[in-house]
PDB file of C-alpha atoms in Angstrom:
ATOM      1  CA  MET A 739       0.000   0.000   0.000  1.00 51.00           C
ATOM      2  CA  ARG A 740       2.850   2.334   0.821  1.00 52.00           C
ATOM      3  CA  SER A 741       4.415   1.734  -2.617  1.00 52.00           C
ATOM      4  CA  VAL A 742       1.096   2.477  -4.289  1.00 49.00           C
ATOM      5  CA  LEU A 743       0.786   5.805  -2.419  1.00 48.00           C
ATOM      6  CA  LEU A 744       4.319   6.749  -3.388  1.00 50.00           C
ATOM      7  CA  LEU A 745       3.651   5.954  -7.024  1.00 50.00           C
ATOM      8  CA  GLY A 746       0.512   8.018  -6.860  1.00 51.00           C
ATOM      9  CA  ALA A 747       2.426  10.902  -5.410  1.00 49.00           C
ATOM     10  CA  LEU A 748       4.999  10.672  -8.195  1.00 48.00           C
ATOM     11  CA  ALA A 749       2.235  10.639 -10.780  1.00 51.00           C
ATOM     12  CA  VAL A 750       0.953  14.051  -9.634  1.00 49.00           C
ATOM     13  CA  GLY A 751       4.524  15.431  -9.382  1.00 50.00           C
ATOM     14  CA  CYS A 752       4.487  15.976  -5.638  1.00 52.00           C
ATOM     15  CA  VAL A 753       7.538  13.818  -4.729  1.00 52.00           C
ATOM     16  CA  PRO A 754      11.048  15.279  -4.737  1.00 66.00           C
ATOM     17  CA  LYS A 755      13.785  13.696  -6.861  1.00 69.00           C
ATOM     18  CA  GLY A 756      15.531  12.019  -3.923  1.00 76.00           C
ATOM     19  CA  ARG A 757      12.281  10.495  -2.799  1.00 79.00           C
ATOM     20  CA  HIS A 758      11.625   9.260  -6.311  1.00 77.00           C
ATOM     21  CA  GLU A 759      15.001   7.472  -6.415  1.00 81.00           C
ATOM     22  CA  LEU A 760      14.274   5.856  -3.062  1.00 83.00           C
ATOM     23  CA  VAL A 761      10.994   4.502  -4.382  1.00 83.00           C
ATOM     24  CA  GLU A 762      12.752   3.074  -7.435  1.00 83.00           C
ATOM     25  CA  VAL A 763      15.297   1.323  -5.187  1.00 85.00           C
ATOM     26  CA  GLN A 764      12.475  -0.149  -3.097  1.00 85.00           C
ATOM     27  CA  LEU A 765      10.673  -1.352  -6.227  1.00 87.00           C
ATOM     28  CA  LEU A 766      13.852  -2.989  -7.508  1.00 87.00           C
ATOM     29  CA  ALA A 767      14.371  -4.742  -4.173  1.00 87.00           C
ATOM     30  CA  THR A 768      10.784  -5.959  -4.240  1.00 88.00           C
ATOM     31  CA  ARG A 769      11.180  -7.321  -7.758  1.00 88.00           C
ATOM     32  CA  THR A 770      14.417  -9.088  -6.760  1.00 89.00           C
ATOM     33  CA  ALA A 771      12.777 -10.649  -3.721  1.00 87.00           C
ATOM     34  CA  LEU A 772       9.832 -11.834  -5.809  1.00 89.00           C
ATOM     35  CA  SER A 773      12.224 -13.284  -8.402  1.00 87.00           C
ATOM     36  CA  ASP A 774      14.115 -15.190  -5.693  1.00 87.00           C
ATOM     37  CA  GLN A 775      10.867 -16.529  -4.278  1.00 89.00           C
ATOM     38  CA  SER A 776       9.786 -17.598  -7.765  1.00 87.00           C
ATOM     39  CA  GLN A 777      13.084 -19.421  -8.342  1.00 90.00           C
ATOM     40  CA  GLN A 778      12.821 -21.132  -4.956  1.00 89.00           C
ATOM     41  CA  ALA A 779       9.278 -22.212  -5.764  1.00 88.00           C
ATOM     42  CA  THR A 780      10.441 -23.539  -9.141  1.00 89.00           C
ATOM     43  CA  ARG A 781      13.262 -25.496  -7.534  1.00 89.00           C
ATOM     44  CA  ALA A 782      10.904 -26.881  -4.903  1.00 87.00           C
ATOM     45  CA  GLU A 783       8.478 -27.929  -7.621  1.00 88.00           C
ATOM     46  CA  GLN A 784      11.265 -29.639  -9.579  1.00 89.00           C
ATOM     47  CA  ALA A 785      12.423 -31.447  -6.433  1.00 87.00           C
ATOM     48  CA  ALA A 786       8.856 -32.579  -5.784  1.00 87.00           C
ATOM     49  CA  ASP A 787       8.540 -33.820  -9.371  1.00 88.00           C
ATOM     50  CA  GLU A 788      11.820 -35.750  -9.088  1.00 88.00           C
ATOM     51  CA  ARG A 789      10.723 -37.271  -5.773  1.00 88.00           C
ATOM     52  CA  GLU A 790       7.394 -38.229  -7.314  1.00 88.00           C
ATOM     53  CA  ALA A 791       9.158 -39.891 -10.264  1.00 87.00           C
ATOM     54  CA  GLU A 792      11.454 -41.738  -7.849  1.00 83.00           C
ATOM     55  CA  LEU A 793       8.473 -42.984  -5.831  1.00 87.00           C
ATOM     56  CA  VAL A 794       6.708 -44.081  -9.014  1.00 87.00           C
ATOM     57  CA  ARG A 795       9.776 -46.090 -10.019  1.00 84.00           C
ATOM     58  CA  GLU A 796      10.015 -47.594  -6.541  1.00 81.00           C
ATOM     59  CA  ILE A 797       6.324 -48.538  -6.636  1.00 88.00           C
ATOM     60  CA  ALA A 798       6.798 -50.160 -10.049  1.00 82.00           C
ATOM     61  CA  SER A 799       9.801 -52.116  -8.761  1.00 78.00           C
ATOM     62  CA  ARG A 800       7.949 -53.329  -5.674  1.00 82.00           C
ATOM     63  CA  GLN A 801       4.909 -54.222  -7.784  1.00 86.00           C
ATOM     64  CA  ALA A 802       7.120 -56.241 -10.121  1.00 80.00           C
ATOM     65  CA  GLN A 803       8.505 -58.122  -7.125  1.00 81.00           C
ATOM     66  CA  LEU A 804       4.983 -58.779  -5.830  1.00 83.00           C
ATOM     67  CA  ASP A 805       3.903 -60.002  -9.260  1.00 83.00           C
ATOM     68  CA  GLU A 806       6.904 -62.336  -9.438  1.00 81.00           C
ATOM     69  CA  LEU A 807       6.168 -63.765  -5.978  1.00 82.00           C
ATOM     70  CA  ALA A 808       2.518 -64.230  -6.925  1.00 82.00           C
ATOM     71  CA  ALA A 809       3.521 -66.042 -10.106  1.00 82.00           C
ATOM     72  CA  ARG A 810       5.834 -68.353  -8.145  1.00 81.00           C
ATOM     73  CA  ALA A 811       3.087 -69.070  -5.622  1.00 79.00           C
ATOM     74  CA  GLU A 812       0.651 -69.848  -8.431  1.00 82.00           C
ATOM     75  CA  ALA A 813       3.164 -72.162 -10.125  1.00 80.00           C
ATOM     76  CA  ARG A 814       3.767 -73.944  -6.835  1.00 80.00           C
ATOM     77  CA  LYS A 815       0.033 -74.300  -6.313  1.00 81.00           C
ATOM     78  CA  GLU A 816      -0.392 -75.777  -9.792  1.00 81.00           C
ATOM     79  CA  ALA A 817       2.435 -78.249  -9.152  1.00 78.00           C
ATOM     80  CA  PHE A 818       0.807 -79.471  -5.940  1.00 79.00           C
ATOM     81  CA  GLU A 819      -2.592 -79.670  -7.643  1.00 82.00           C
ATOM     82  CA  GLN A 820      -1.048 -81.786 -10.398  1.00 82.00           C
ATOM     83  CA  LEU A 821       0.542 -84.054  -7.794  1.00 81.00           C
ATOM     84  CA  ASP A 822      -2.807 -84.366  -6.033  1.00 81.00           C
ATOM     85  CA  ASP A 823      -4.489 -85.279  -9.343  1.00 82.00           C
ATOM     86  CA  GLU A 824      -1.871 -87.988  -9.875  1.00 82.00           C
ATOM     87  CA  ARG A 825      -2.548 -89.234  -6.351  1.00 81.00           C
ATOM     88  CA  VAL A 826      -6.278 -89.507  -7.113  1.00 84.00           C
ATOM     89  CA  VAL A 827      -5.583 -91.419 -10.339  1.00 83.00           C
ATOM     90  CA  LEU A 828      -3.221 -93.780  -8.546  1.00 79.00           C
ATOM     91  CA  ALA A 829      -5.754 -94.273  -5.745  1.00 82.00           C
ATOM     92  CA  ASP A 830      -8.328 -95.268  -8.371  1.00 83.00           C
ATOM     93  CA  ASP A 831      -5.820 -97.733  -9.828  1.00 80.00           C
ATOM     94  CA  VAL A 832      -5.210 -99.161  -6.377  1.00 81.00           C
ATOM     95  CA  ALA A 833      -8.939 -99.611  -5.810  1.00 83.00           C
ATOM     96  CA  ARG A 834      -9.301-101.325  -9.190  1.00 84.00           C
ATOM     97  CA  LEU A 835      -6.378-103.653  -8.519  1.00 81.00           C
ATOM     98  CA  ARG A 836      -7.734-104.540  -5.082  1.00 82.00           C
ATOM     99  CA  ALA A 837     -11.065-105.368  -6.673  1.00 84.00           C
ATOM    100  CA  GLU A 838      -9.253-107.630  -9.127  1.00 81.00           C
ATOM    101  CA  VAL A 839      -7.437-109.279  -6.216  1.00 80.00           C
ATOM    102  CA  GLU A 840     -10.733-109.974  -4.462  1.00 80.00           C
ATOM    103  CA  ALA A 841     -12.182-111.357  -7.669  1.00 81.00           C
ATOM    104  CA  LEU A 842      -9.191-113.643  -8.120  1.00 78.00           C
ATOM    105  CA  ARG A 843      -9.493-114.844  -4.537  1.00 76.00           C
ATOM    106  CA  ALA A 844     -13.190-115.573  -4.996  1.00 78.00           C
ATOM    107  CA  SER A 845     -12.443-117.435  -8.211  1.00 74.00           C
ATOM    108  CA  ALA A 846      -9.673-119.414  -6.514  1.00 70.00           C
ATOM    109  CA  LYS A 847     -12.053-120.565  -3.759  1.00 71.00           C
ATOM    110  CA  LYS A 848     -14.457-121.990  -6.353  1.00 71.00           C
ATOM    111  CA  LYS A 849     -11.776-124.025  -8.165  1.00 63.00           C
ATOM    112  CA  PRO A 850     -10.275-127.240  -6.752  1.00 62.00           C
ATOM    113  CA  ALA A 851      -6.692-126.989  -5.641  1.00 57.00           C
ATOM    114  CA  PRO A 852      -4.332-128.146  -8.393  1.00 58.00           C
ATOM    115  CA  ALA A 853      -2.210-131.214  -7.707  1.00 58.00           C
ATOM    116  CA  PRO A 854       1.423-130.469  -6.992  1.00 58.00           C
ATOM    117  CA  ALA A 855       3.479-130.689 -10.152  1.00 56.00           C
ATOM    118  CA  GLU A 856       7.147-131.042 -10.763  1.00 63.00           C
ATOM    119  CA  GLY A 857       9.039-128.086 -12.221  1.00 59.00           C
ATOM    120  CA  PRO A 858       9.243-124.355 -11.506  1.00 67.00           C
ATOM    121  CA  ALA A 859       6.477-122.741  -9.454  1.00 65.00           C
ATOM    122  CA  VAL A 860       3.764-120.919 -11.409  1.00 65.00           C
ATOM    123  CA  PRO A 861       3.558-117.187 -10.466  1.00 71.00           C
ATOM    124  CA  ASP A 862       0.606-116.376  -8.269  1.00 72.00           C
ATOM    125  CA  PRO A 863      -1.420-113.562  -9.947  1.00 73.00           C
ATOM    126  CA  VAL A 864      -2.897-112.496  -6.607  1.00 70.00           C
ATOM    127  CA  ALA A 865       0.538-112.075  -5.044  1.00 75.00           C
ATOM    128  CA  GLU A 866       1.803-110.208  -8.109  1.00 76.00           C
ATOM    129  CA  ALA A 867      -1.154-107.821  -7.992  1.00 75.00           C
ATOM    130  CA  GLN A 868      -0.600-107.177  -4.289  1.00 75.00           C
ATOM    131  CA  ALA A 869       3.085-106.520  -4.865  1.00 78.00           C
ATOM    132  CA  HIS A 870       2.264-104.102  -7.715  1.00 77.00           C
ATOM    133  CA  VAL A 871      -0.172-102.185  -5.509  1.00 78.00           C
ATOM    134  CA  GLY A 872       2.409-101.995  -2.726  1.00 79.00           C
ATOM    135  CA  ARG A 873       5.108-100.644  -5.044  1.00 82.00           C
ATOM    136  CA  ASP A 874       2.765 -98.004  -6.478  1.00 79.00           C
ATOM    137  CA  LEU A 875       1.737 -96.812  -3.028  1.00 82.00           C
ATOM    138  CA  ALA A 876       5.353 -96.697  -1.840  1.00 81.00           C
ATOM    139  CA  ALA A 877       6.427 -94.730  -4.930  1.00 82.00           C
ATOM    140  CA  LEU A 878       3.601 -92.226  -4.452  1.00 81.00           C
ATOM    141  CA  GLU A 879       4.451 -91.768  -0.781  1.00 82.00           C
ATOM    142  CA  GLU A 880       8.152 -91.246  -1.529  1.00 82.00           C
ATOM    143  CA  GLU A 881       7.305 -88.669  -4.194  1.00 81.00           C
ATOM    144  CA  ARG A 882       5.047 -86.804  -1.779  1.00 84.00           C
ATOM    145  CA  ILE A 883       7.714 -86.820   0.940  1.00 86.00           C
ATOM    146  CA  ALA A 884      10.403 -85.614  -1.489  1.00 81.00           C
ATOM    147  CA  ALA A 885       8.174 -82.717  -2.615  1.00 83.00           C
ATOM    148  CA  ALA A 886       7.443 -81.774   1.013  1.00 85.00           C
ATOM    149  CA  ARG A 887      11.154 -81.846   1.915  1.00 85.00           C
ATOM    150  CA  ARG A 888      12.108 -79.726  -1.076  1.00 87.00           C
ATOM    151  CA  ASP A 889       9.390 -77.139  -0.460  1.00 90.00           C
ATOM    152  CA  ALA A 890      10.177 -76.837   3.266  1.00 90.00           C
ATOM    153  CA  SER A 891      13.893 -76.386   2.570  1.00 89.00           C
ATOM    154  CA  GLN A 892      13.371 -73.758  -0.115  1.00 92.00           C
ATOM    155  CA  ARG A 893      10.660 -71.909   1.803  1.00 93.00           C
ATOM    156  CA  ALA A 894      12.991 -71.540   4.807  1.00 93.00           C
ATOM    157  CA  VAL A 895      15.595 -69.763   2.623  1.00 95.00           C
ATOM    158  CA  GLU A 896      12.967 -67.502   1.035  1.00 94.00           C
ATOM    159  CA  GLU A 897      11.717 -66.456   4.473  1.00 95.00           C
ATOM    160  CA  ALA A 898      15.268 -65.806   5.716  1.00 95.00           C
ATOM    161  CA  PHE A 899      15.969 -63.401   2.818  1.00 96.00           C
ATOM    162  CA  ALA A 900      12.473 -61.870   2.628  1.00 96.00           C
ATOM    163  CA  VAL A 901      13.489 -58.510   4.158  1.00 96.00           C
ATOM    164  CA  LEU A 902      16.554 -58.103   1.941  1.00 96.00           C
ATOM    165  CA  GLY A 903      14.411 -58.983  -1.066  1.00 95.00           C
ATOM    166  CA  ALA A 904      11.711 -56.476  -0.121  1.00 95.00           C
ATOM    167  CA  GLU A 905      14.386 -53.754   0.076  1.00 95.00           C
ATOM    168  CA  GLY A 906      15.569 -54.629  -3.441  1.00 94.00           C
ATOM    169  CA  LEU A 907      19.061 -55.656  -2.278  1.00 96.00           C
ATOM    170  CA  VAL A 908      18.754 -59.294  -3.399  1.00 96.00           C
ATOM    171  CA  ALA A 909      16.555 -61.441  -5.615  1.00 96.00           C
ATOM    172  CA  VAL A 910      15.630 -64.983  -4.553  1.00 96.00           C
ATOM    173  CA  GLU A 911      14.741 -67.727  -7.025  1.00 95.00           C
ATOM    174  CA  ARG A 912      14.279 -71.489  -6.869  1.00 95.00           C
ATOM    175  CA  GLU A 913      16.353 -73.613  -9.254  1.00 91.00           C
ATOM    176  CA  GLN A 914      15.440 -77.303  -8.997  1.00 88.00           C
ATOM    177  CA  ASP A 915      16.374 -78.348  -5.435  1.00 89.00           C
ATOM    178  CA  ASP A 916      18.554 -75.274  -4.753  1.00 94.00           C
ATOM    179  CA  VAL A 917      17.692 -71.660  -3.939  1.00 96.00           C
ATOM    180  CA  VAL A 918      19.702 -68.903  -5.656  1.00 97.00           C
ATOM    181  CA  VAL A 919      20.175 -65.504  -3.972  1.00 97.00           C
ATOM    182  CA  ARG A 920      21.296 -62.932  -6.577  1.00 97.00           C
ATOM    183  CA  ILE A 921      23.077 -59.728  -5.568  1.00 97.00           C
ATOM    184  CA  PRO A 922      23.907 -57.107  -8.251  1.00 96.00           C
ATOM    185  CA  THR A 923      27.610 -56.314  -8.525  1.00 96.00           C
ATOM    186  CA  ALA A 924      26.839 -52.594  -8.230  1.00 95.00           C
ATOM    187  CA  THR A 925      25.386 -53.253  -4.759  1.00 96.00           C
ATOM    188  CA  LEU A 926      28.661 -54.796  -3.539  1.00 97.00           C
ATOM    189  CA  PHE A 927      31.505 -53.208  -5.529  1.00 96.00           C
ATOM    190  CA  GLN A 928      32.458 -49.856  -6.962  1.00 94.00           C
ATOM    191  CA  GLU A 929      33.002 -49.764 -10.729  1.00 89.00           C
ATOM    192  CA  GLY A 930      36.242 -51.505 -11.672  1.00 84.00           C
ATOM    193  CA  PHE A 931      36.984 -52.825  -8.159  1.00 91.00           C
ATOM    194  CA  THR A 932      37.043 -56.377  -6.801  1.00 91.00           C
ATOM    195  CA  THR A 933      37.069 -55.360  -3.122  1.00 94.00           C
ATOM    196  CA  LEU A 934      33.808 -54.764  -1.306  1.00 96.00           C
ATOM    197  CA  SER A 935      32.610 -51.194  -0.926  1.00 96.00           C
ATOM    198  CA  PRO A 936      31.437 -49.990   2.520  1.00 96.00           C
ATOM    199  CA  ARG A 937      27.868 -50.504   1.351  1.00 96.00           C
ATOM    200  CA  GLY A 938      28.775 -53.974   0.100  1.00 97.00           C
ATOM    201  CA  GLU A 939      30.273 -54.911   3.450  1.00 97.00           C
ATOM    202  CA  ALA A 940      27.063 -53.845   5.202  1.00 97.00           C
ATOM    203  CA  VAL A 941      24.921 -55.870   2.781  1.00 97.00           C
ATOM    204  CA  ILE A 942      27.071 -58.999   3.176  1.00 97.00           C
ATOM    205  CA  ALA A 943      26.852 -58.688   6.965  1.00 97.00           C
ATOM    206  CA  ARG A 944      23.063 -58.836   6.637  1.00 97.00           C
ATOM    207  CA  VAL A 945      23.358 -61.765   4.218  1.00 97.00           C
ATOM    208  CA  ALA A 946      25.426 -63.618   6.840  1.00 96.00           C
ATOM    209  CA  ASP A 947      22.665 -62.972   9.398  1.00 96.00           C
ATOM    210  CA  ALA A 948      20.103 -64.392   6.965  1.00 96.00           C
ATOM    211  CA  LEU A 949      22.243 -67.504   6.440  1.00 95.00           C
ATOM    212  CA  GLY A 950      22.253 -67.883  10.209  1.00 94.00           C
ATOM    213  CA  GLN A 951      18.515 -68.616   9.996  1.00 93.00           C
ATOM    214  CA  VAL A 952      19.216 -71.584   7.682  1.00 92.00           C
ATOM    215  CA  SER A 953      22.501 -72.755   9.184  1.00 87.00           C
ATOM    216  CA  GLY A 954      24.300 -75.878   8.038  1.00 86.00           C
ATOM    217  CA  ARG A 955      23.667 -75.393   4.311  1.00 91.00           C
ATOM    218  CA  ARG A 956      26.253 -75.813   1.568  1.00 94.00           C
ATOM    219  CA  VAL A 957      26.612 -72.432  -0.176  1.00 96.00           C
ATOM    220  CA  THR A 958      28.481 -71.829  -3.426  1.00 97.00           C
ATOM    221  CA  VAL A 959      29.428 -68.181  -3.991  1.00 97.00           C
ATOM    222  CA  ALA A 960      29.463 -67.723  -7.789  1.00 97.00           C
ATOM    223  CA  GLY A 961      30.814 -64.659  -9.582  1.00 97.00           C
ATOM    224  CA  HIS A 962      29.184 -63.579 -12.871  1.00 97.00           C
ATOM    225  CA  THR A 963      30.371 -60.673 -15.053  1.00 95.00           C
ATOM    226  CA  ASP A 964      29.125 -58.759 -18.071  1.00 94.00           C
ATOM    227  CA  ASP A 965      30.729 -59.318 -21.488  1.00 92.00           C
ATOM    228  CA  ARG A 966      33.062 -56.312 -21.418  1.00 91.00           C
ATOM    229  CA  PRO A 967      36.710 -57.360 -21.861  1.00 89.00           C
ATOM    230  CA  VAL A 968      39.089 -56.828 -18.952  1.00 85.00           C
ATOM    231  CA  HIS A 969      42.034 -54.445 -19.385  1.00 76.00           C
ATOM    232  CA  SER A 970      43.984 -54.916 -16.177  1.00 79.00           C
ATOM    233  CA  ALA A 971      47.402 -56.170 -15.157  1.00 77.00           C
ATOM    234  CA  GLU A 972      45.902 -57.897 -12.113  1.00 84.00           C
ATOM    235  CA  LEU A 973      43.009 -59.637 -13.907  1.00 89.00           C
ATOM    236  CA  ALA A 974      43.707 -61.520 -17.116  1.00 89.00           C
ATOM    237  CA  SER A 975      40.048 -62.099 -18.032  1.00 93.00           C
ATOM    238  CA  ASN A 976      36.480 -62.043 -16.802  1.00 94.00           C
ATOM    239  CA  TRP A 977      37.089 -65.449 -15.228  1.00 95.00           C
ATOM    240  CA  GLU A 978      39.547 -63.911 -12.782  1.00 94.00           C
ATOM    241  CA  ARG A 979      37.309 -60.878 -12.244  1.00 95.00           C
ATOM    242  CA  GLY A 980      34.304 -63.077 -11.385  1.00 96.00           C
ATOM    243  CA  PHE A 981      36.356 -65.310  -9.093  1.00 96.00           C
ATOM    244  CA  SER A 982      37.977 -62.350  -7.295  1.00 96.00           C
ATOM    245  CA  ARG A 983      34.561 -60.904  -6.485  1.00 97.00           C
ATOM    246  CA  ALA A 984      33.239 -64.298  -5.386  1.00 97.00           C
ATOM    247  CA  MET A 985      36.220 -64.715  -3.054  1.00 97.00           C
ATOM    248  CA  ALA A 986      35.735 -61.213  -1.648  1.00 97.00           C
ATOM    249  CA  VAL A 987      32.141 -62.116  -0.739  1.00 97.00           C
ATOM    250  CA  LEU A 988      33.177 -65.523   0.653  1.00 97.00           C
ATOM    251  CA  ARG A 989      35.814 -63.980   2.930  1.00 97.00           C
ATOM    252  CA  ALA A 990      33.326 -61.342   4.123  1.00 97.00           C
ATOM    253  CA  LEU A 991      30.768 -64.061   4.934  1.00 96.00           C
ATOM    254  CA  GLN A 992      33.389 -65.988   6.869  1.00 95.00           C
ATOM    255  CA  GLY A 993      34.420 -62.839   8.704  1.00 94.00           C
ATOM    256  CA  ALA A 994      30.770 -62.171   9.616  1.00 94.00           C
ATOM    257  CA  GLY A 995      30.429 -65.699  10.996  1.00 92.00           C
ATOM    258  CA  ALA A 996      28.089 -67.136   8.375  1.00 92.00           C
ATOM    259  CA  PRO A 997      27.212 -70.677   9.597  1.00 90.00           C
ATOM    260  CA  ALA A 998      27.546 -72.389   6.208  1.00 88.00           C
ATOM    261  CA  SER A 999      29.909 -74.589   4.243  1.00 93.00           C
ATOM    262  CA  LEU A1000      31.254 -72.124   1.680  1.00 96.00           C
ATOM    263  CA  SER A1001      32.927 -72.554  -1.700  1.00 96.00           C
ATOM    264  CA  ALA A1002      33.643 -70.135  -4.549  1.00 97.00           C
ATOM    265  CA  ALA A1003      33.247 -70.340  -8.324  1.00 97.00           C
ATOM    266  CA  SER A1004      33.399 -68.095 -11.391  1.00 97.00           C
ATOM    267  CA  PHE A1005      31.273 -68.298 -14.519  1.00 97.00           C
ATOM    268  CA  ALA A1006      32.589 -65.065 -16.101  1.00 95.00           C
ATOM    269  CA  ASP A1007      30.093 -63.960 -18.775  1.00 95.00           C
ATOM    270  CA  THR A1008      29.027 -67.482 -19.799  1.00 95.00           C
ATOM    271  CA  ARG A1009      25.664 -67.506 -17.984  1.00 95.00           C
ATOM    272  CA  PRO A1010      23.954 -64.154 -18.667  1.00 95.00           C
ATOM    273  CA  LEU A1011      20.475 -63.569 -17.277  1.00 93.00           C
ATOM    274  CA  VAL A1012      19.550 -61.563 -20.381  1.00 94.00           C
ATOM    275  CA  PRO A1013      21.180 -61.341 -23.844  1.00 93.00           C
ATOM    276  CA  PRO A1014      24.109 -58.877 -23.916  1.00 90.00           C
ATOM    277  CA  GLU A1015      22.377 -56.707 -26.524  1.00 91.00           C
ATOM    278  CA  THR A1016      19.427 -56.082 -24.177  1.00 91.00           C
ATOM    279  CA  PRO A1017      19.323 -52.512 -22.786  1.00 91.00           C
ATOM    280  CA  GLY A1018      20.789 -52.512 -19.284  1.00 89.00           C
ATOM    281  CA  ALA A1019      22.084 -56.088 -19.714  1.00 90.00           C
ATOM    282  CA  GLY A1020      25.464 -55.260 -18.177  1.00 91.00           C
ATOM    283  CA  LYS A1021      24.012 -54.301 -14.793  1.00 92.00           C
ATOM    284  CA  ARG A1022      21.703 -57.336 -14.722  1.00 93.00           C
ATOM    285  CA  ASN A1023      24.292 -59.881 -15.804  1.00 95.00           C
ATOM    286  CA  ALA A1024      27.076 -58.628 -13.487  1.00 96.00           C
ATOM    287  CA  ARG A1025      26.177 -60.261 -10.187  1.00 97.00           C
ATOM    288  CA  VAL A1026      27.237 -62.515  -7.344  1.00 98.00           C
ATOM    289  CA  GLU A1027      25.013 -65.509  -6.632  1.00 98.00           C
ATOM    290  CA  LEU A1028      24.696 -67.607  -3.487  1.00 97.00           C
ATOM    291  CA  VAL A1029      23.608 -71.091  -4.588  1.00 97.00           C
ATOM    292  CA  ILE A1030      22.133 -72.592  -1.406  1.00 96.00           C
ATOM    293  CA  ALA A1031      21.738 -76.381  -1.314  1.00 93.00           C
ATOM    294  CA  PRO A1032      18.811 -78.132   0.438  1.00 90.00           C
ATOM    295  CA  ASP A1033      18.844 -78.602   4.195  1.00 83.00           C
ATOM    296  CA  PRO A1034      20.546 -81.969   4.852  1.00 79.00           C
ATOM    297  CA  ALA A1035      18.532 -82.389   8.065  1.00 74.00           C
ATOM    298  CA  LEU A1036      15.350 -82.712   6.005  1.00 68.00           C
ATOM    299  CA  ALA A1037      16.662 -85.883   4.335  1.00 57.00           C
ATOM    300  CA  THR A1038      15.846 -87.913   7.473  1.00 54.00           C
ATOM    301  CA  ARG A1039      13.045 -85.826   8.941  1.00 52.00           C
ATOM    302  CA  PHE A1040      10.309 -87.819   7.168  1.00 48.00           C
ATOM    303  CA  ALA A1041      10.319 -91.622   7.135  1.00 47.00           C
ATOM    304  CA  PRO A1042       8.892 -93.140   3.934  1.00 47.00           C
ATOM    305  CA  THR A1043       5.791 -95.281   4.264  1.00 46.00           C
ATOM    306  CA  ALA A1044       6.455 -99.008   3.984  1.00 47.00           C
ATOM    307  CA  PRO A1045       4.760-100.749   1.035  1.00 45.00           C
ATOM    308  CA  ASP A1046       1.719-102.937   1.649  1.00 47.00           C
ATOM    309  CA  SER A1047       3.627-106.062   0.612  1.00 43.00           C
ATOM    310  CA  ASP A1048       7.113-107.306  -0.184  1.00 45.00           C
ATOM    311  CA  PRO A1049       8.239-105.635  -3.448  1.00 42.00           C
ATOM    312  CA  GLU A1050       9.702-108.954  -4.556  1.00 44.00           C
ATOM    313  CA  GLY A1051       6.202-110.409  -4.587  1.00 43.00           C
ATOM    314  CA  ASP A1052       6.140-113.135  -1.932  1.00 45.00           C
ATOM    315  CA  ALA A1053       3.294-115.538  -2.376  1.00 42.00           C
ATOM    316  CA  ALA A1054      -0.006-114.617  -0.750  1.00 42.00           C
ATOM    317  CA  PRO A1055      -1.427-116.898   1.990  1.00 45.00           C
ATOM    318  CA  ALA A1056      -3.371-119.800   0.598  1.00 42.00           C
ATOM    319  CA  PRO A1057      -7.189-119.487   0.744  1.00 42.00           C
ATOM    320  CA  GLU A1058      -8.709-120.877   3.915  1.00 43.00           C
ATOM    321  CA  GLY A1059      -9.290-124.600   3.755  1.00 42.00           C
ATOM    322  CA  GLU A1060      -6.811-125.187   0.897  1.00 42.00           C
ATOM    323  CA  PRO A1061      -3.208-126.375   1.184  1.00 45.00           C
ATOM    324  CA  ALA A1062      -0.402-123.941   0.496  1.00 45.00           C
ATOM    325  CA  PRO A1063       1.498-124.500  -2.764  1.00 45.00           C
ATOM    326  CA  PRO A1064       4.661-126.584  -2.362  1.00 44.00           C
ATOM    327  CA  GLU A1065       8.047-124.919  -2.044  1.00 44.00           C
ATOM    328  CA  HIS A1066      10.699-125.596  -4.692  1.00 38.00           C
TER     329      HIS A1066
END
């Protein structure tokens, strides 16, 4: 308001020259202050936009992880459903074979007992059917137990590394009986180095804690590189570069007290996750993997179910009231 009054006074020619210059200085200062505020607001808006973009990327990454976990869960569910379907089919076969056994027994009761004959014993179809049923049931039970052991072992590793996976520091994947924990090279090492960075040391310390939840496992620390050639006097090729990084991780795990049987390996650039020509392939393919074997304690935790009969097919008891076949 004061500036407006001064401008009005200047307009009617009632303000001296010195006063006029003072007003101009005040106007210039006001414009400068407004310009600074505008620049600060612009910078704040840009920072907010960058933060928003970063959060959007983080949300997309977490969503991708959730989608991958959901897909694995669905695949596991389908595998168990398929196994259950096979169990139902086998149970039907068992019921059919048992019905055939009963029919054979009933038929045997109606026929007179054959006179003993010289020569090799004739196979008993009832005993063979019983032995076949027993072998099928034993095989099904062993398959079910093996699947339960494998799932329990792998699920324990996934749970141990769940927090590190949720933070995007590692990726966990099942490969047959093993579980593979993948750590990007950039998370552990600075560009061109084969010694752990301070951040890498902190990550490996947490990895050692996670291994403590699944102690006693055999763990192979495998180094993988991108396909860029090595130009170094210390490292002759990517094989040495991969092995040096694997050994750096192994020593750090030992130093952190990881309760596992550790070994190291290098695969250089021979096992890329994505083709080298894929955008961003270098960062994805350069990694250190912990290949974690199944829990050996699970091998004896479940006792397999004994078959219903001797798998070699011992002869069934003779029907009541009839003599047993002679031994040869």
